[in-house]
């Protein structure tokens, strides 16, 4: 179960947090670390804080964009302490593990953690099917990045070592890159048809993304949608 | 519920771990930090890692012995990744929270975390009613100290915000200092009666402690036991 799950850290500022994340992951049996534009990496402080988990750092995949880091993923979950303006389905860490354990045998799954001070941006959240929120003290919400990873990874491990009795296989969903190709196609025709003003796009594409994200289309369904678009603009 | 719970760090080597523990505690709504013989405290690295939780550090109670730190406690739980030679009742972090939530309205509760590299000693474990073990990767067990506190504190918070339906009040137990007075009394008479050789005490007292610890005597029962001892040696 844990092999298909990747932890994606976005624009991480403090390399110590990358090292502590690697340690937290390895302790809980997670191995796949993805780093999108880390400020300092590789880095000696990251290695020191990783303790015996330097192999996680050595195998970390570094990329320039979130899209690259999750291109082959079918389920994307963003961690955030704030409710968002366009809210996603909200999960507790425990519910998050249940959702993941229903899919992790067959799907590629990414859990996203934003920059330390600002968290995930709206554009990063737009890629996500769910938001997971760690229940914290209202008076002091801001968890350390590696501490947040530790809690999520702990719940994943608990789910992995005690799988729920009732597992219904869900159909394979389209990958993030298939969805991005679809969104590009859709946006392009909406601009051509002057439904979107590229100078003032407002939040139309994010709202459409949210709708389709919630639907979790299968690859075949994405092809059908693209066929519909092509047919409509003829 | 969380107000009666203290986190006790024993002989902590790295002050950064004390700061990170304070932050983990405050995030989850725990406030009472006890430090037994910390190597460096107060300390600037502890403050840096505490981030917005420096109030937890300022209010931390520092003591020379574990006995002082838990003198008024009625339920004592030790965290350890190893099974011990004289095993205690073993809890998962989740079960630990259930046990605590049944008592935390009325009892003082301590959760002990040993020195970073060695963990709790047998003598420290002898004070404990339960051992809590975080389920970790067999190939890489050693959690960072603050990461371990984070997981335990997270489970306590989940229990605090969603209390179990069925809570049976348990009778008040004797405090650690009442029990220590009883053990001193018992040990003294066993030495006088040459049942224990002070030069070679073996593990007799630890075994007796474990027996009585499991029983969780009420204060009145401790008085009765001491009356029995006094009566027997007359």
XYZ file of C-alpha atoms in Angstrom:
468
model
C 0.000 0.000 0.000
C 2.658 2.501 1.008
C 4.737 1.966 -2.164
C 2.327 3.882 -4.383
C 2.242 6.954 -2.164
C 4.580 9.894 -2.703
C 5.125 12.853 -0.399
C 5.523 16.084 -2.393
C 7.147 19.076 -0.682
C 6.681 22.349 -2.536
C 9.182 25.227 -2.452
C 10.535 24.150 0.934
C 12.590 26.923 2.559
C 14.447 25.119 5.363
C 16.534 22.102 4.324
C 16.330 20.760 7.884
C 12.633 20.216 7.274
C 13.402 18.124 4.194
C 15.707 15.916 6.258
C 13.217 15.594 9.114
C 10.514 14.737 6.570
C 12.689 11.949 5.155
C 13.147 10.535 8.645
C 9.442 10.767 9.446
C 8.610 9.014 6.181
C 11.079 6.176 6.650
C 9.959 5.602 10.230
C 6.454 5.022 8.919
C 7.494 2.964 5.880
C 7.068 5.622 3.182
C 9.918 5.915 0.684
C 9.032 8.210 -2.193
C 9.934 11.852 -1.649
C 9.360 14.477 -4.361
C 10.726 18.001 -4.063
C 9.404 20.819 -6.204
C 11.874 23.712 -6.355
C 13.424 23.262 -2.905
C 15.387 26.343 -1.856
C 18.453 24.354 -0.728
C 18.963 20.762 -1.880
C 21.070 18.662 -1.589
C 22.182 20.097 1.729
C 24.183 19.021 4.765
C 21.543 20.105 7.277
C 18.965 18.006 5.449
C 21.291 15.009 5.737
C 21.943 15.625 9.435
C 18.240 15.808 10.268
C 17.471 12.763 8.111
C 19.546 10.686 10.553
C 19.425 7.105 9.180
C 17.053 8.054 6.348
C 19.564 9.555 3.922
C 18.546 6.928 1.334
C 15.172 8.707 1.091
C 17.014 11.939 0.299
C 19.306 10.260 -2.224
C 16.318 8.824 -4.071
C 14.263 12.031 -3.880
C 12.915 13.264 -7.208
C 13.496 16.987 -7.714
C 11.398 18.875 -10.262
C 10.669 22.426 -11.351
C 6.903 22.184 -11.407
C 4.170 20.492 -9.431
C 2.754 19.230 -12.725
C 5.939 17.237 -13.352
C 6.011 15.826 -9.819
C 2.479 14.433 -10.045
C 2.113 13.821 -13.797
C 1.373 10.098 -13.374
C -0.772 10.460 -10.219
C -4.471 9.608 -10.083
C -5.275 10.793 -6.579
C -3.887 14.051 -5.249
C -4.430 15.274 -1.715
C -3.352 18.656 -0.377
C -2.599 19.374 3.274
C -3.787 22.734 4.490
C -4.744 24.223 7.827
C -7.092 26.787 6.276
C -10.439 26.323 4.631
C -10.186 27.593 1.100
C -12.296 30.057 -0.846
C -13.443 27.296 -3.207
C -13.577 24.465 -0.730
C -12.558 20.918 -1.564
C -13.930 17.827 0.160
C -12.294 18.007 3.569
C -10.682 14.989 5.261
C -9.225 14.336 8.677
C -5.861 12.534 8.596
C -7.662 9.319 9.547
C -10.276 9.652 6.806
C -7.471 10.523 4.408
C -5.859 7.166 5.143
C -9.140 5.358 4.532
C -9.613 7.089 1.198
C -6.051 6.262 0.210
C -6.172 2.664 1.376
C -9.141 2.051 -0.927
C -7.035 3.080 -3.938
C -3.381 2.590 -3.134
C -3.148 -0.927 -4.527
C -3.748 0.272 -8.054
C -3.407 4.077 -8.194
C -0.485 6.467 -7.883
C -1.131 8.861 -5.024
C 0.464 12.181 -4.077
C 0.147 14.122 -0.829
C 1.195 17.751 -1.159
C 2.767 19.968 1.508
C 3.201 23.671 0.738
C 5.936 26.142 1.593
C 6.471 26.423 5.352
C 5.061 29.857 6.009
C 2.407 30.203 3.335
C 1.168 26.634 2.795
C -0.353 25.530 -0.498
C -1.316 28.241 -2.972
C -4.744 28.245 -4.618
C -3.130 27.110 -7.874
C -1.547 24.124 -6.101
C -4.821 23.278 -4.345
C -6.536 23.295 -7.753
C -4.729 20.034 -8.574
C -6.154 18.297 -5.495
C -9.104 15.941 -5.179
C -9.236 16.351 -1.420
C -7.902 18.632 1.275
C -6.632 17.023 4.478
C -6.642 19.175 7.590
C -4.815 18.194 10.779
C -6.971 19.108 13.765
C -4.803 21.557 15.698
C -5.176 23.983 18.578
C -7.190 26.973 17.327
C -4.824 29.271 19.205
C -1.708 27.806 17.581
C -2.329 26.100 14.277
C 1.026 26.188 12.551
C 2.604 22.757 12.645
C 6.203 22.293 11.661
C 6.339 20.859 8.129
C 7.980 17.565 9.146
C 5.574 17.256 12.095
C 2.641 17.501 9.684
C 4.226 14.847 7.456
C 4.763 12.700 10.566
C 1.069 12.743 11.490
C -0.144 11.995 7.962
C 2.459 9.236 7.557
C 1.541 7.761 10.940
C -2.121 7.460 9.945
C -1.099 5.889 6.632
C 1.000 3.327 8.465
C -1.855 2.486 10.839
C -4.137 1.974 7.840
C -1.466 -0.097 6.078
C -0.927 -2.475 8.984
C -4.660 -2.811 9.731
C -6.548 -2.584 6.458
C -10.302 -1.982 6.666
C -12.493 -5.044 6.273
C -14.523 -3.632 3.435
C -12.517 -2.641 0.397
C -14.328 -1.943 -2.833
C -12.012 -1.563 -5.782
C -12.667 1.720 -7.545
C -12.134 2.129 -11.298
C -8.832 3.577 -12.470
C -8.897 7.362 -12.752
C -7.174 9.502 -15.323
C -3.693 10.723 -14.412
C -2.862 14.338 -13.638
C -1.138 14.779 -17.010
C -4.189 13.436 -18.871
C -6.337 15.888 -16.914
C -3.929 18.765 -17.623
C -4.082 18.032 -21.354
C -7.873 18.095 -21.100
C -7.905 21.393 -19.171
C -5.506 22.981 -21.684
C -7.742 21.871 -24.501
C -10.856 23.178 -22.736
C -9.271 26.505 -21.809
C -8.006 27.043 -25.304
C -11.429 26.601 -26.890
C -13.099 28.728 -24.210
C -10.684 31.546 -25.028
C -11.251 31.084 -28.746
C -14.994 31.278 -28.120
C -14.441 34.389 -25.976
C -16.039 32.683 -22.975
C -12.810 33.352 -21.109
C -11.027 36.686 -21.460
C -7.319 35.833 -21.154
C -6.707 39.333 -19.771
C -9.312 38.829 -17.045
C -9.857 35.087 -16.671
C -11.482 35.374 -13.232
C -11.797 31.996 -11.445
C -13.577 30.137 -14.230
C -10.915 27.490 -14.925
C -10.332 26.770 -11.218
C -14.079 26.230 -10.817
C -14.204 23.906 -13.814
C -11.174 22.059 -12.497
C -12.854 21.588 -9.149
C -15.940 20.162 -10.810
C -14.007 17.627 -12.888
C -11.636 16.852 -10.064
C -14.575 15.879 -7.906
C -15.817 13.591 -10.665
C -12.488 11.710 -10.931
C -12.956 10.828 -14.622
C -11.617 7.579 -16.025
C -9.201 7.871 -18.993
C -11.930 6.772 -21.378
C -14.229 9.495 -20.010
C -11.562 12.132 -20.550
C -11.339 11.024 -24.180
C -15.098 11.324 -24.458
C -15.044 14.825 -22.958
C -12.372 15.889 -25.401
C -14.371 14.392 -28.225
C -17.401 16.394 -27.055
C -15.391 19.605 -27.032
C -14.038 18.947 -30.528
C -17.530 18.160 -31.776
C -19.046 21.285 -30.219
C -16.571 23.721 -31.718
C -16.868 22.340 -35.242
C -8.928 16.627 29.416
C -5.578 17.835 28.128
C -4.934 20.065 31.159
C -4.143 17.155 33.455
C -1.588 15.605 31.141
C 2.108 16.383 31.408
C 4.849 15.437 28.946
C 8.039 14.436 30.781
C 11.324 14.476 28.848
C 14.162 12.672 30.601
C 17.842 13.601 30.236
C 17.269 15.156 26.804
C 20.555 15.673 24.952
C 19.586 18.017 22.091
C 17.905 21.273 23.107
C 16.374 21.549 19.616
C 14.273 18.504 20.483
C 12.951 20.274 23.592
C 11.875 23.230 21.469
C 10.301 21.039 18.797
C 8.483 19.116 21.546
C 7.055 22.369 22.928
C 5.777 23.268 19.482
C 4.277 19.803 18.917
C 2.554 20.009 22.308
C 1.086 23.458 21.782
C -0.168 22.555 18.298
C -2.161 19.745 19.866
C -3.335 21.720 22.912
C -0.965 20.275 25.530
C 0.734 22.792 27.802
C 2.573 21.113 30.650
C 6.184 20.243 29.902
C 8.449 18.671 32.547
C 12.180 18.294 32.017
C 14.253 15.941 34.130
C 17.956 16.852 34.005
C 18.010 18.289 30.481
C 21.580 18.608 29.178
C 21.086 22.192 27.925
C 18.186 24.313 29.172
C 17.243 27.120 28.829
C 18.794 27.316 25.388
C 18.547 29.468 22.264
C 18.158 26.510 19.884
C 15.246 25.241 21.965
C 13.601 28.641 21.637
C 14.200 28.782 17.892
C 12.657 25.366 17.300
C 9.719 26.150 19.622
C 8.646 28.837 17.147
C 5.488 30.380 18.649
C 5.451 27.966 21.602
C 8.067 29.627 23.794
C 5.437 30.005 26.545
C 5.539 26.216 26.941
C 9.310 26.437 27.479
C 8.988 29.357 29.905
C 6.491 27.414 32.003
C 8.428 24.135 31.828
C 9.151 22.520 35.196
C 12.758 21.385 35.513
C 13.669 18.783 38.124
C 16.581 16.583 39.117
C 14.709 13.324 39.436
C 11.841 11.566 37.720
C 10.287 11.020 41.147
C 9.983 14.788 41.632
C 8.512 15.318 38.169
C 5.717 12.810 38.687
C 5.254 12.919 42.475
C 1.579 13.910 42.246
C 0.728 11.688 39.254
C -1.676 8.778 39.394
C -1.216 7.366 35.910
C 2.227 7.082 34.351
C 2.838 5.897 30.813
C 6.250 5.275 29.267
C 6.995 5.471 25.547
C 9.382 2.851 24.291
C 10.063 1.187 20.967
C 11.416 -1.983 22.579
C 9.615 -4.703 24.469
C 11.099 -4.889 27.935
C 12.467 -7.797 29.911
C 9.675 -7.445 32.462
C 6.923 -6.419 30.106
C 4.261 -3.885 30.995
C 0.771 -3.805 29.490
C 1.436 -2.563 25.970
C -0.654 0.150 24.297
C -0.810 1.593 20.812
C -0.901 5.414 20.734
C -4.638 5.206 20.039
C -5.331 2.839 22.934
C -3.146 5.049 25.105
C -5.471 7.965 24.391
C -8.519 5.878 25.305
C -6.966 4.819 28.588
C -6.040 8.413 29.364
C -9.388 9.872 28.358
C -11.117 7.598 30.875
C -9.058 9.133 33.690
C -7.924 12.579 32.661
C -10.868 14.442 34.193
C -9.820 13.506 37.683
C -6.272 12.116 37.652
C -2.858 13.640 37.045
C -1.198 11.864 34.142
C 2.407 11.748 32.957
C 3.792 10.456 29.669
C 7.523 9.773 29.779
C 10.032 10.072 26.929
C 13.583 8.835 27.532
C 16.945 10.126 26.385
C 17.196 10.317 22.575
C 19.592 7.469 21.896
C 18.880 5.067 24.733
C 15.197 5.584 25.495
C 13.728 4.887 28.931
C 15.881 2.918 31.361
C 14.462 -0.061 33.230
C 14.406 2.035 36.405
C 12.317 4.689 34.648
C 9.993 2.074 33.153
C 9.468 0.698 36.667
C 7.405 3.798 37.475
C 5.022 3.165 34.584
C 1.590 1.591 34.561
C 1.655 1.116 30.803
C 4.093 1.173 27.932
C 3.024 2.872 24.719
C 4.733 1.778 21.513
C 4.476 3.711 18.259
C 4.130 1.255 15.370
C 7.153 2.004 13.197
C 8.967 0.482 10.246
C 10.823 -2.611 11.505
C 13.808 -1.623 9.386
C 14.001 1.888 10.856
C 12.416 2.240 14.258
C 14.095 5.258 15.757
C 11.725 8.207 15.701
C 12.975 11.659 16.471
C 11.978 12.587 20.032
C 9.711 15.473 19.042
C 8.178 13.354 16.269
C 7.240 10.729 18.869
C 5.719 13.424 21.092
C 3.838 14.723 18.036
C 2.176 11.372 17.366
C 1.194 10.786 20.991
C -0.081 14.358 21.338
C -2.029 14.059 18.087
C -3.851 10.971 19.341
C -4.589 12.721 22.643
C -6.060 15.658 20.777
C -8.251 13.398 18.622
C -9.518 11.721 21.794
C -10.062 15.098 23.463
C -12.138 16.532 20.635
C -14.152 13.324 20.166
C -14.583 11.692 23.565
C -15.740 8.061 23.588
C -19.424 7.492 24.288
C -18.859 5.153 27.196
C -16.875 6.630 30.065
C -16.834 4.829 33.361
C -15.280 6.848 36.123
C -12.528 4.869 37.780
C -11.681 5.311 41.459
C -8.842 7.684 42.349
C -5.473 5.956 42.482
C -2.616 6.664 44.828
C -0.052 9.181 43.618
C 3.499 8.281 42.635
C 4.868 9.776 45.856
C 2.446 7.741 47.993
C 3.548 4.637 46.108
C 7.224 5.532 46.518
C 6.756 5.888 50.270
C 5.117 2.470 50.295
C 7.935 0.899 48.245
C 10.583 2.439 50.522
C 8.795 1.072 53.544
C 8.459 -2.375 51.957
C 12.067 -2.471 50.767
C 13.355 -1.425 54.175
C 11.538 -4.215 56.001
C 12.531 -6.783 53.358
C 16.176 -5.802 53.890
C 15.765 -5.939 57.667
C 14.246 -9.409 57.311
C 17.159 -10.380 54.992
C 14.705 -11.201 52.181
C 16.612 -8.696 50.064
C 20.391 -8.555 50.139
C 21.245 -4.846 49.593
C 24.551 -5.918 48.032
C 22.767 -8.153 45.526
C 19.144 -7.018 45.376
C 18.455 -8.793 42.051
C 15.183 -7.676 40.431
C 12.908 -8.312 43.401
C 11.770 -4.723 44.002
C 11.119 -4.070 40.304
C 8.967 -7.199 40.195
C 7.027 -6.119 43.272
C 6.622 -2.647 41.804
C 5.232 -4.087 38.630
C 2.718 -6.141 40.561
C 1.437 -3.177 42.575
C 1.607 -0.842 39.629
C -0.708 -3.142 37.734
C -3.129 -3.097 40.663
C -3.280 0.734 40.737
C -4.064 0.864 44.490
C -6.274 3.579 45.928
C -4.732 5.731 48.707
C -6.774 3.883 51.324
C -5.460 0.554 50.025
C -1.875 1.792 50.255
C -2.524 2.654 53.894
C -3.902 -0.823 54.442
C -0.842 -2.410 52.804
C 1.455 -0.372 55.008
C -0.597 -1.371 58.040
C -0.207 -4.999 57.000
C 3.566 -4.633 56.706
C 3.799 -2.965 60.116
C 1.639 -5.668 61.631
C 3.676 -8.478 60.089
C 7.049 -7.233 61.306
C 5.922 -6.735 64.881
